Amino acid sequence: MTVHLIGAGPGDPDLLTVRAAELVRAADVVVSDRPSSDPVVALAPARAERVLVGKVPASGGAPARRALPQDEVCRLLVDLGRSGREVVRLKSGDPFVAARGGEEALALQAAGVPFTVVPGISAGFAAPAFAGIPVHVRQLSRVVTILAGNVDDEYPGEIDFEALARLGGTIVVLTGRSRIRRIAGALLAAGMPADTPVAAISAAGRAGAQETIRGTLAALPPRLPAPVTFVIGTVAGIDLDWFADGRSSVVTADDALAPVWPRDDGSSPAGDGVVPEPARAARAPHTADGPPSPGDGARARSQDASVAHRAPAADSPSATGEEPTRAHP
């Protein structure tokens, strides 16, 4: 018996790999992080034990519950792996991309517990695709950077935003919903243009729930329900508009969020207050009617990018039932 670290993709069971679906359907135990994985968990046999280890919001009179600390999750997987049962550990997206699956694999390896890894579709690629944003268009972006946007004391160091801004290309921000204003401010302070397109994608791939709002680094999309993936770069202005069950719009002046600039010492403010933009920073051009609309840069880049995508230059390089459930205390 073994532990299977499985990438659940963006949450739609139809987007699981064949191997992942087979293992879930044969599982004795399924360990998941959040209720949003329930459609995938529902593929498991009714006899299978369900273990929810992530944060659960208050609902229906039931109190909210904190997430199990990561070291306890690792110990739980080791214990389950030694129980003689087939254990499926579901991770959103891909288990090794901003999902802590690497830590869990290392813990299982150190304990001598057999495990397998089943890659999944990372939100870093699935969310932009559902929003009609190709992260790679040869004429527009050669590099894609995946950025974990949250704050964690165990990260090995701070992000070099000057290097990131110089690198350019496409930046995809995961786990950055509460930090996107600071990330935008840091990129602006590092010299990235204020009219660089930014797209915020909520509930990617979920029919009726997906919402995409486009803005710029200087006029960010408003806060959307989690999970949210952000795309920064020229391609974020593209809208292929193929997913009929999602909503798409451009940020308005009333809804736009301002970036939070780093302080002079390089640190970000602790709160959400906006630090005044330094005089040296590049500003988006004003029009005769006043400041530019927050969507102007995104719309212009979208049109340019769409043209480039359609006609590149000839010389360019070419669910359910009763089931036993266990929740951690």
mmCIF file of C-alpha atoms in Angstrom, residues 36-316:
data_model
loop_
_atom_site.group_PDB
_atom_site.id
_atom_site.type_symbol
_atom_site.label_atom_id
_atom_site.label_comp_id
_atom_site.label_asym_id
_atom_site.label_seq_id
_atom_site.Cartn_x
_atom_site.Cartn_y
_atom_site.Cartn_z
ATOM 1 C CA SER A 36 -13.645 23.164 -3.180
ATOM 2 C CA SER A 37 -12.067 19.764 -3.880
ATOM 3 C CA ASP A 38 -15.357 18.000 -3.056
ATOM 4 C CA PRO A 39 -16.267 17.267 -6.715
ATOM 5 C CA VAL A 40 -13.011 15.324 -7.049
ATOM 6 C CA VAL A 41 -13.332 13.710 -3.617
ATOM 7 C CA ALA A 42 -16.808 12.529 -4.652
ATOM 8 C CA LEU A 43 -15.164 10.127 -7.119
ATOM 9 C CA ALA A 44 -13.859 8.058 -4.181
ATOM 10 C CA PRO A 45 -15.803 4.997 -3.017
ATOM 11 C CA ALA A 46 -18.492 5.612 -0.383
ATOM 12 C CA ARG A 47 -16.483 3.423 1.996
ATOM 13 C CA ALA A 48 -13.411 5.647 1.721
ATOM 14 C CA GLU A 49 -12.470 7.788 4.697
ATOM 15 C CA ARG A 50 -12.406 11.521 4.026
ATOM 16 C CA VAL A 51 -9.912 13.696 5.886
ATOM 17 C CA LEU A 52 -10.100 17.472 5.499
ATOM 18 C CA VAL A 53 -6.957 19.226 6.731
ATOM 19 C CA GLY A 54 -7.351 22.744 5.333
ATOM 20 C CA LYS A 55 -9.035 25.834 6.702
ATOM 21 C CA VAL A 56 -12.828 25.612 6.716
ATOM 22 C CA PRO A 57 -14.917 28.812 6.905
ATOM 23 C CA ALA A 58 -17.930 29.075 9.190
ATOM 24 C CA SER A 59 -21.065 27.778 7.502
ATOM 25 C CA GLY A 60 -24.594 26.787 8.462
ATOM 26 C CA GLY A 61 -24.022 27.559 12.124
ATOM 27 C CA ALA A 62 -20.855 25.473 12.257
ATOM 28 C CA PRO A 63 -17.788 27.411 13.452
ATOM 29 C CA ALA A 64 -14.758 28.034 11.279
ATOM 30 C CA ARG A 65 -11.843 25.652 11.699
ATOM 31 C CA ARG A 66 -8.174 26.401 11.349
ATOM 32 C CA ALA A 67 -5.956 24.536 8.947
ATOM 33 C CA LEU A 68 -3.833 21.744 10.314
ATOM 34 C CA PRO A 69 -0.185 22.918 10.531
ATOM 35 C CA GLN A 70 1.995 21.525 7.770
ATOM 36 C CA ASP A 71 4.188 19.446 10.066
ATOM 37 C CA GLU A 72 1.060 17.756 11.433
ATOM 38 C CA VAL A 73 -0.180 17.076 7.901
ATOM 39 C CA CYS A 74 3.139 15.409 7.137
ATOM 40 C CA ARG A 75 2.901 13.248 10.257
ATOM 41 C CA LEU A 76 -0.685 12.329 9.373
ATOM 42 C CA LEU A 77 0.370 11.164 5.908
ATOM 43 C CA VAL A 78 3.208 9.104 7.357
ATOM 44 C CA ASP A 79 0.811 7.454 9.818
ATOM 45 C CA LEU A 80 -1.766 6.788 7.114
ATOM 46 C CA GLY A 81 0.931 5.453 4.807
ATOM 47 C CA ARG A 82 1.887 2.916 7.458
ATOM 48 C CA SER A 83 -1.716 1.805 7.989
ATOM 49 C CA GLY A 84 -1.772 -0.631 5.078
ATOM 50 C CA ARG A 85 -4.330 1.328 3.089
ATOM 51 C CA GLU A 86 -4.331 3.090 -0.271
ATOM 52 C CA VAL A 87 -4.049 6.783 0.569
ATOM 53 C CA VAL A 88 -4.754 9.606 -1.868
ATOM 54 C CA ARG A 89 -3.434 13.046 -0.990
ATOM 55 C CA LEU A 90 -5.209 15.581 -3.195
ATOM 56 C CA LYS A 91 -3.386 18.826 -3.935
ATOM 57 C CA SER A 92 -4.907 21.698 -5.885
ATOM 58 C CA GLY A 93 -3.292 22.200 -9.267
ATOM 59 C CA ASP A 94 0.011 20.354 -9.388
ATOM 60 C CA PRO A 95 1.338 18.845 -6.138
ATOM 61 C CA PHE A 96 4.781 20.418 -6.592
ATOM 62 C CA VAL A 97 3.728 23.948 -7.663
ATOM 63 C CA ALA A 98 2.873 26.258 -4.726
ATOM 64 C CA ALA A 99 1.125 23.318 -3.053
ATOM 65 C CA ARG A 100 3.596 22.001 -0.414
ATOM 66 C CA GLY A 101 3.546 18.590 -2.008
ATOM 67 C CA GLY A 102 7.330 18.656 -2.085
ATOM 68 C CA GLU A 103 7.460 18.948 1.711
ATOM 69 C CA GLU A 104 5.072 16.034 2.065
ATOM 70 C CA ALA A 105 7.068 13.891 -0.351
ATOM 71 C CA LEU A 106 10.269 14.647 1.576
ATOM 72 C CA ALA A 107 8.563 13.660 4.843
ATOM 73 C CA LEU A 108 7.319 10.395 3.357
ATOM 74 C CA GLN A 109 10.755 9.635 1.910
ATOM 75 C CA ALA A 110 12.474 10.318 5.247
ATOM 76 C CA ALA A 111 10.007 8.003 7.005
ATOM 77 C CA GLY A 112 10.490 5.228 4.454
ATOM 78 C CA VAL A 113 6.843 5.332 3.373
ATOM 79 C CA PRO A 114 6.278 4.400 -0.300
ATOM 80 C CA PHE A 115 4.625 7.105 -2.386
ATOM 81 C CA THR A 116 3.889 8.051 -5.973
ATOM 82 C CA VAL A 117 3.375 11.438 -7.618
ATOM 83 C CA VAL A 118 0.674 12.142 -10.195
ATOM 84 C CA PRO A 119 1.192 15.570 -11.798
ATOM 85 C CA GLY A 120 -1.807 17.831 -12.285
ATOM 86 C CA ILE A 121 -2.669 20.955 -14.229
ATOM 87 C CA SER A 122 -1.293 23.876 -12.233
ATOM 88 C CA ALA A 123 -3.530 26.897 -11.743
ATOM 89 C CA GLY A 124 -0.560 28.871 -13.056
ATOM 90 C CA PHE A 125 -1.434 27.589 -16.519
ATOM 91 C CA ALA A 126 -5.058 26.437 -16.218
ATOM 92 C CA ALA A 127 -6.435 29.730 -14.880
ATOM 93 C CA PRO A 128 -4.958 31.905 -17.638
ATOM 94 C CA ALA A 129 -6.106 29.377 -20.260
ATOM 95 C CA PHE A 130 -9.700 29.479 -18.993
ATOM 96 C CA ALA A 131 -9.524 33.284 -18.967
ATOM 97 C CA GLY A 132 -8.467 33.292 -22.603
ATOM 98 C CA ILE A 133 -4.871 34.267 -21.834
ATOM 99 C CA PRO A 134 -2.069 32.280 -23.505
ATOM 100 C CA VAL A 135 0.943 32.670 -21.220
ATOM 101 C CA HIS A 136 3.227 32.092 -24.208
ATOM 102 C CA VAL A 137 2.794 33.907 -27.496
ATOM 103 C CA ARG A 138 6.094 33.812 -29.358
ATOM 104 C CA GLN A 139 5.915 37.410 -30.481
ATOM 105 C CA LEU A 140 5.005 38.689 -27.005
ATOM 106 C CA SER A 141 6.477 36.551 -24.255
ATOM 107 C CA ARG A 142 9.327 34.072 -24.122
ATOM 108 C CA VAL A 143 9.535 33.661 -20.340
ATOM 109 C CA VAL A 144 6.926 32.617 -17.781
ATOM 110 C CA THR A 145 7.642 33.126 -14.082
ATOM 111 C CA ILE A 146 5.482 31.439 -11.425
ATOM 112 C CA LEU A 147 5.481 33.454 -8.215
ATOM 113 C CA ALA A 148 4.173 32.356 -4.791
ATOM 114 C CA GLY A 149 2.728 35.666 -3.658
ATOM 115 C CA ASN A 150 2.005 34.962 -0.001
ATOM 116 C CA VAL A 151 4.253 35.653 2.983
ATOM 117 C CA ASP A 152 5.848 32.652 4.672
ATOM 118 C CA ASP A 153 8.665 32.676 7.215
ATOM 119 C CA GLU A 154 10.002 29.452 5.695
ATOM 120 C CA TYR A 155 10.667 30.945 2.272
ATOM 121 C CA PRO A 156 14.432 31.069 1.643
ATOM 122 C CA GLY A 157 14.557 34.818 1.004
ATOM 123 C CA GLU A 158 12.891 37.885 -0.433
ATOM 124 C CA ILE A 159 11.931 38.263 -4.087
ATOM 125 C CA ASP A 160 14.318 40.285 -6.224
ATOM 126 C CA PHE A 161 11.685 42.437 -7.913
ATOM 127 C CA GLU A 162 14.276 44.399 -9.878
ATOM 128 C CA ALA A 163 15.475 41.176 -11.487
ATOM 129 C CA LEU A 164 11.869 40.101 -12.063
ATOM 130 C CA ALA A 165 11.007 43.421 -13.708
ATOM 131 C CA ARG A 166 14.098 43.227 -15.946
ATOM 132 C CA LEU A 167 13.284 39.656 -16.958
ATOM 133 C CA GLY A 168 9.867 40.678 -18.231
ATOM 134 C CA GLY A 169 7.726 38.145 -20.067
ATOM 135 C CA THR A 170 4.712 36.767 -18.229
ATOM 136 C CA ILE A 171 4.429 36.678 -14.440
ATOM 137 C CA VAL A 172 1.813 34.399 -12.891
ATOM 138 C CA VAL A 173 1.080 35.015 -9.219
ATOM 139 C CA LEU A 174 -0.378 32.199 -7.121
ATOM 140 C CA THR A 175 -1.443 32.519 -3.462
ATOM 141 C CA GLY A 176 -1.162 36.284 -3.836
ATOM 142 C CA ARG A 177 -4.707 37.530 -3.253
ATOM 143 C CA SER A 178 -3.826 39.475 -0.099
ATOM 144 C CA ARG A 179 -0.457 40.706 -1.431
ATOM 145 C CA ILE A 180 -1.089 41.721 -5.024
ATOM 146 C CA ARG A 181 -1.083 45.463 -4.221
ATOM 147 C CA ARG A 182 2.378 45.194 -2.663
ATOM 148 C CA ILE A 183 3.630 43.009 -5.503
ATOM 149 C CA ALA A 184 2.398 45.576 -8.023
ATOM 150 C CA GLY A 185 4.029 48.392 -6.072
ATOM 151 C CA ALA A 186 7.330 46.531 -5.924
ATOM 152 C CA LEU A 187 7.281 45.894 -9.667
ATOM 153 C CA LEU A 188 6.501 49.551 -10.359
ATOM 154 C CA ALA A 189 9.302 50.657 -8.043
ATOM 155 C CA ALA A 190 11.602 48.290 -9.959
ATOM 156 C CA GLY A 191 10.773 50.053 -13.215
ATOM 157 C CA MET A 192 7.961 48.010 -14.762
ATOM 158 C CA PRO A 193 5.628 50.305 -16.766
ATOM 159 C CA ALA A 194 2.480 51.480 -14.986
ATOM 160 C CA ASP A 195 0.269 50.428 -17.909
ATOM 161 C CA THR A 196 1.471 46.807 -17.821
ATOM 162 C CA PRO A 197 -1.697 44.681 -18.106
ATOM 163 C CA VAL A 198 -2.834 42.671 -15.079
ATOM 164 C CA ALA A 199 -5.615 40.064 -15.061
ATOM 165 C CA ALA A 200 -7.247 38.649 -11.925
ATOM 166 C CA ILE A 201 -8.944 35.279 -12.421
ATOM 167 C CA SER A 202 -11.287 33.923 -9.747
ATOM 168 C CA ALA A 203 -12.634 30.351 -9.596
ATOM 169 C CA ALA A 204 -10.978 29.384 -12.873
ATOM 170 C CA GLY A 205 -12.765 26.703 -14.856
ATOM 171 C CA ARG A 206 -15.850 26.606 -12.636
ATOM 172 C CA ALA A 207 -18.943 27.105 -14.738
ATOM 173 C CA GLY A 208 -20.994 30.071 -13.570
ATOM 174 C CA ALA A 209 -18.412 31.101 -10.973
ATOM 175 C CA GLN A 210 -15.331 32.073 -12.987
ATOM 176 C CA GLU A 211 -14.719 35.808 -13.192
ATOM 177 C CA THR A 212 -11.854 37.642 -14.877
ATOM 178 C CA ILE A 213 -11.182 41.347 -14.443
ATOM 179 C CA ARG A 214 -8.412 43.102 -16.343
ATOM 180 C CA GLY A 215 -6.565 46.203 -15.219
ATOM 181 C CA THR A 216 -2.992 47.464 -15.021
ATOM 182 C CA LEU A 217 -0.243 47.670 -12.431
ATOM 183 C CA ALA A 218 -1.384 51.234 -11.680
ATOM 184 C CA ALA A 219 -5.103 50.356 -11.580
ATOM 185 C CA LEU A 220 -5.462 46.846 -10.223
ATOM 186 C CA PRO A 221 -8.598 44.697 -10.439
ATOM 187 C CA PRO A 222 -10.747 44.722 -7.276
ATOM 188 C CA ARG A 223 -10.586 41.917 -4.731
ATOM 189 C CA LEU A 224 -12.300 38.768 -5.991
ATOM 190 C CA PRO A 225 -13.367 35.587 -4.163
ATOM 191 C CA ALA A 226 -10.634 33.000 -3.642
ATOM 192 C CA PRO A 227 -8.996 31.203 -5.302
ATOM 193 C CA VAL A 228 -7.514 33.965 -7.457
ATOM 194 C CA THR A 229 -4.688 33.712 -9.971
ATOM 195 C CA PHE A 230 -3.029 36.862 -11.320
ATOM 196 C CA VAL A 231 -1.330 37.287 -14.689
ATOM 197 C CA ILE A 232 1.014 40.238 -15.221
ATOM 198 C CA GLY A 233 2.470 41.153 -18.602
ATOM 199 C CA THR A 234 1.469 41.964 -22.163
ATOM 200 C CA VAL A 235 -0.412 38.689 -22.653
ATOM 201 C CA ALA A 236 -2.751 39.569 -19.751
ATOM 202 C CA GLY A 237 -4.410 42.033 -22.124
ATOM 203 C CA ILE A 238 -5.439 39.231 -24.492
ATOM 204 C CA ASP A 239 -8.980 37.842 -24.236
ATOM 205 C CA LEU A 240 -9.574 34.818 -26.458
ATOM 206 C CA ASP A 241 -13.089 34.637 -24.974
ATOM 207 C CA TRP A 242 -13.613 30.921 -25.450
ATOM 208 C CA PHE A 243 -15.031 29.872 -22.056
ATOM 209 C CA ALA A 244 -18.737 30.667 -22.288
ATOM 210 C CA ASP A 245 -19.465 29.929 -18.627
ATOM 211 C CA GLY A 246 -17.231 32.688 -17.219
ATOM 212 C CA ARG A 247 -17.544 36.463 -16.867
ATOM 213 C CA SER A 248 -14.959 38.937 -18.118
ATOM 214 C CA SER A 249 -14.678 42.701 -17.689
ATOM 215 C CA VAL A 250 -12.239 45.601 -17.480
ATOM 216 C CA VAL A 251 -11.703 47.384 -14.177
ATOM 217 C CA THR A 252 -13.499 50.700 -13.712
ATOM 218 C CA ALA A 253 -12.082 53.831 -12.133
ATOM 219 C CA ASP A 254 -14.394 53.374 -9.142
ATOM 220 C CA ASP A 255 -13.342 49.778 -8.492
ATOM 221 C CA ALA A 256 -9.624 49.931 -9.266
ATOM 222 C CA LEU A 257 -7.177 49.261 -6.444
ATOM 223 C CA ALA A 258 -4.019 51.322 -6.117
ATOM 224 C CA PRO A 259 -0.651 49.576 -5.739
ATOM 225 C CA VAL A 260 1.156 49.780 -2.416
ATOM 226 C CA TRP A 261 4.655 51.133 -2.950
ATOM 227 C CA PRO A 262 7.620 49.943 -0.883
ATOM 228 C CA ARG A 263 8.922 52.312 1.747
ATOM 229 C CA ASP A 264 12.257 54.015 1.254
ATOM 230 C CA ASP A 265 13.943 51.220 3.217
ATOM 231 C CA GLY A 266 12.577 48.645 0.764
ATOM 232 C CA SER A 267 9.951 47.239 3.127
ATOM 233 C CA SER A 268 6.225 47.116 2.481
ATOM 234 C CA PRO A 269 3.783 48.798 4.864
ATOM 235 C CA ALA A 270 2.108 46.471 7.330
ATOM 236 C CA GLY A 271 -1.376 47.708 6.511
ATOM 237 C CA ASP A 272 -3.220 48.297 3.257
ATOM 238 C CA GLY A 273 -2.630 52.043 3.190
ATOM 239 C CA VAL A 274 -1.101 53.365 0.005
ATOM 240 C CA VAL A 275 2.399 54.755 0.189
ATOM 241 C CA PRO A 276 2.665 57.846 -2.053
ATOM 242 C CA GLU A 277 4.206 57.110 -5.415
ATOM 243 C CA PRO A 278 7.815 58.326 -5.586
ATOM 244 C CA ALA A 279 8.390 61.217 -7.959
ATOM 245 C CA ARG A 280 10.937 59.134 -9.876
ATOM 246 C CA ALA A 281 8.359 56.504 -10.821
ATOM 247 C CA ALA A 282 6.986 56.299 -14.329
ATOM 248 C CA ARG A 283 3.400 57.432 -14.620
ATOM 249 C CA ALA A 284 0.746 56.460 -17.106
ATOM 250 C CA PRO A 285 0.192 59.304 -19.577
ATOM 251 C CA HIS A 286 -2.745 61.653 -19.008
ATOM 252 C CA THR A 287 -5.216 62.546 -21.693
ATOM 253 C CA ALA A 288 -6.878 65.831 -22.416
ATOM 254 C CA ASP A 289 -9.872 64.604 -20.429
ATOM 255 C CA GLY A 290 -7.814 63.852 -17.340
ATOM 256 C CA PRO A 291 -6.093 60.735 -15.996
ATOM 257 C CA PRO A 292 -6.318 57.624 -18.137
ATOM 258 C CA SER A 293 -9.040 55.091 -17.504
ATOM 259 C CA PRO A 294 -7.591 52.123 -15.586
ATOM 260 C CA GLY A 295 -8.641 49.857 -18.431
ATOM 261 C CA ASP A 296 -7.081 51.857 -21.253
ATOM 262 C CA GLY A 297 -3.667 50.208 -21.057
ATOM 263 C CA ALA A 298 -5.161 46.735 -20.855
ATOM 264 C CA ARG A 299 -7.523 47.368 -23.754
ATOM 265 C CA ALA A 300 -4.787 48.811 -25.936
ATOM 266 C CA ARG A 301 -2.430 45.944 -25.170
ATOM 267 C CA SER A 302 -5.255 43.474 -25.731
ATOM 268 C CA GLN A 303 -5.872 44.866 -29.192
ATOM 269 C CA ASP A 304 -2.169 44.919 -30.063
ATOM 270 C CA ALA A 305 -1.631 41.437 -28.669
ATOM 271 C CA SER A 306 -4.674 40.055 -30.443
ATOM 272 C CA VAL A 307 -3.441 41.400 -33.772
ATOM 273 C CA ALA A 308 0.007 39.938 -33.170
ATOM 274 C CA HIS A 309 -1.536 36.611 -32.237
ATOM 275 C CA ARG A 310 -3.772 36.447 -35.279
ATOM 276 C CA ALA A 311 -1.227 37.615 -37.819
ATOM 277 C CA PRO A 312 2.419 37.380 -36.775
ATOM 278 C CA ALA A 313 4.933 39.030 -39.049
ATOM 279 C CA ALA A 314 6.200 36.851 -41.841
ATOM 280 C CA ASP A 315 9.763 37.242 -40.646
ATOM 281 C CA SER A 316 9.053 36.720 -36.959
#
